[in-house]
Amino acid sequence: MTIDWHLREQARANLRRMVKRVLRKHGYPPDKQETASRTVIEQAELFAQHAAD
């Protein structure tokens, strides 16, 4: 089984966009949005990895 990296990057981009939209909606500081987005993506990847085990 292989991972299609193009689809994986596309999924990351979609997740990042959704996270930033939610952060803006709730008044999260714009200068901290990138860090928060990275944290959420890392957590989602760890969760997916753990769920696959």
PDB file of C-alpha atoms in Angstrom:
ATOM      1  CA  MET A   1       0.000   0.000   0.000  1.00  0.00           C
ATOM      2  CA  THR A   2       1.328   3.451  -0.901  1.00  0.00           C
ATOM      3  CA  ILE A   3       0.342   6.982  -0.010  1.00  0.00           C
ATOM      4  CA  ASP A   4      -0.554   9.421  -2.750  1.00  0.00           C
ATOM      5  CA  TRP A   5       1.406  12.426  -1.474  1.00  0.00           C
ATOM      6  CA  HIS A   6      -0.428  14.821  -3.771  1.00  0.00           C
ATOM      7  CA  LEU A   7      -3.742  13.894  -2.150  1.00  0.00           C
ATOM      8  CA  ARG A   8      -2.172  14.065   1.301  1.00  0.00           C
ATOM      9  CA  GLU A   9      -0.915  17.613   0.679  1.00  0.00           C
ATOM     10  CA  GLN A  10      -4.304  18.560  -0.702  1.00  0.00           C
ATOM     11  CA  ALA A  11      -5.982  17.214   2.445  1.00  0.00           C
ATOM     12  CA  ARG A  12      -3.559  19.206   4.608  1.00  0.00           C
ATOM     13  CA  ALA A  13      -4.334  22.375   2.657  1.00  0.00           C
ATOM     14  CA  ASN A  14      -8.074  21.840   3.049  1.00  0.00           C
ATOM     15  CA  LEU A  15      -7.705  21.186   6.775  1.00  0.00           C
ATOM     16  CA  ARG A  16      -5.508  24.267   7.190  1.00  0.00           C
ATOM     17  CA  ARG A  17      -8.118  26.398   5.384  1.00  0.00           C
ATOM     18  CA  MET A  18     -10.950  25.073   7.564  1.00  0.00           C
ATOM     19  CA  VAL A  19      -8.975  25.632  10.775  1.00  0.00           C
ATOM     20  CA  LYS A  20      -8.101  29.215   9.826  1.00  0.00           C
ATOM     21  CA  ARG A  21     -11.744  29.920   8.979  1.00  0.00           C
ATOM     22  CA  VAL A  22     -12.870  28.688  12.419  1.00  0.00           C
ATOM     23  CA  LEU A  23     -10.112  30.646  14.158  1.00  0.00           C
ATOM     24  CA  ARG A  24     -11.103  33.878  12.370  1.00  0.00           C
ATOM     25  CA  LYS A  25     -14.765  33.272  13.166  1.00  0.00           C
ATOM     26  CA  HIS A  26     -13.977  33.067  16.875  1.00  0.00           C
ATOM     27  CA  GLY A  27     -11.608  36.054  16.965  1.00  0.00           C
ATOM     28  CA  TYR A  28      -8.309  34.175  17.292  1.00  0.00           C
ATOM     29  CA  PRO A  29      -5.307  36.510  16.813  1.00  0.00           C
ATOM     30  CA  PRO A  30      -4.198  36.475  13.135  1.00  0.00           C
ATOM     31  CA  ASP A  31      -0.511  36.335  14.021  1.00  0.00           C
ATOM     32  CA  LYS A  32      -0.980  33.020  15.848  1.00  0.00           C
ATOM     33  CA  GLN A  33      -3.206  31.296  13.283  1.00  0.00           C
ATOM     34  CA  GLU A  34      -0.375  29.589  11.397  1.00  0.00           C
ATOM     35  CA  THR A  35       1.017  28.001  14.563  1.00  0.00           C
ATOM     36  CA  ALA A  36      -2.437  26.869  15.641  1.00  0.00           C
ATOM     37  CA  SER A  37      -3.111  25.398  12.188  1.00  0.00           C
ATOM     38  CA  ARG A  38       0.153  23.431  12.284  1.00  0.00           C
ATOM     39  CA  THR A  39      -0.692  22.117  15.741  1.00  0.00           C
ATOM     40  CA  VAL A  40      -4.132  20.942  14.624  1.00  0.00           C
ATOM     41  CA  ILE A  41      -2.700  19.204  11.543  1.00  0.00           C
ATOM     42  CA  GLU A  42      -0.042  17.444  13.639  1.00  0.00           C
ATOM     43  CA  GLN A  43      -2.700  16.299  16.097  1.00  0.00           C
ATOM     44  CA  ALA A  44      -4.924  15.049  13.267  1.00  0.00           C
ATOM     45  CA  GLU A  45      -2.024  13.072  11.775  1.00  0.00           C
ATOM     46  CA  LEU A  46      -1.193  11.518  15.141  1.00  0.00           C
ATOM     47  CA  PHE A  47      -4.842  10.665  15.689  1.00  0.00           C
ATOM     48  CA  ALA A  48      -5.091   9.050  12.236  1.00  0.00           C
ATOM     49  CA  GLN A  49      -1.891   7.096  12.820  1.00  0.00           C
ATOM     50  CA  HIS A  50      -3.139   5.875  16.195  1.00  0.00           C
ATOM     51  CA  ALA A  51      -6.543   4.944  14.758  1.00  0.00           C
ATOM     52  CA  ALA A  52      -4.845   2.881  12.019  1.00  0.00           C
ATOM     53  CA  ASP A  53      -2.864   0.849  14.601  1.00  0.00           C
TER      54      ASP A  53
END
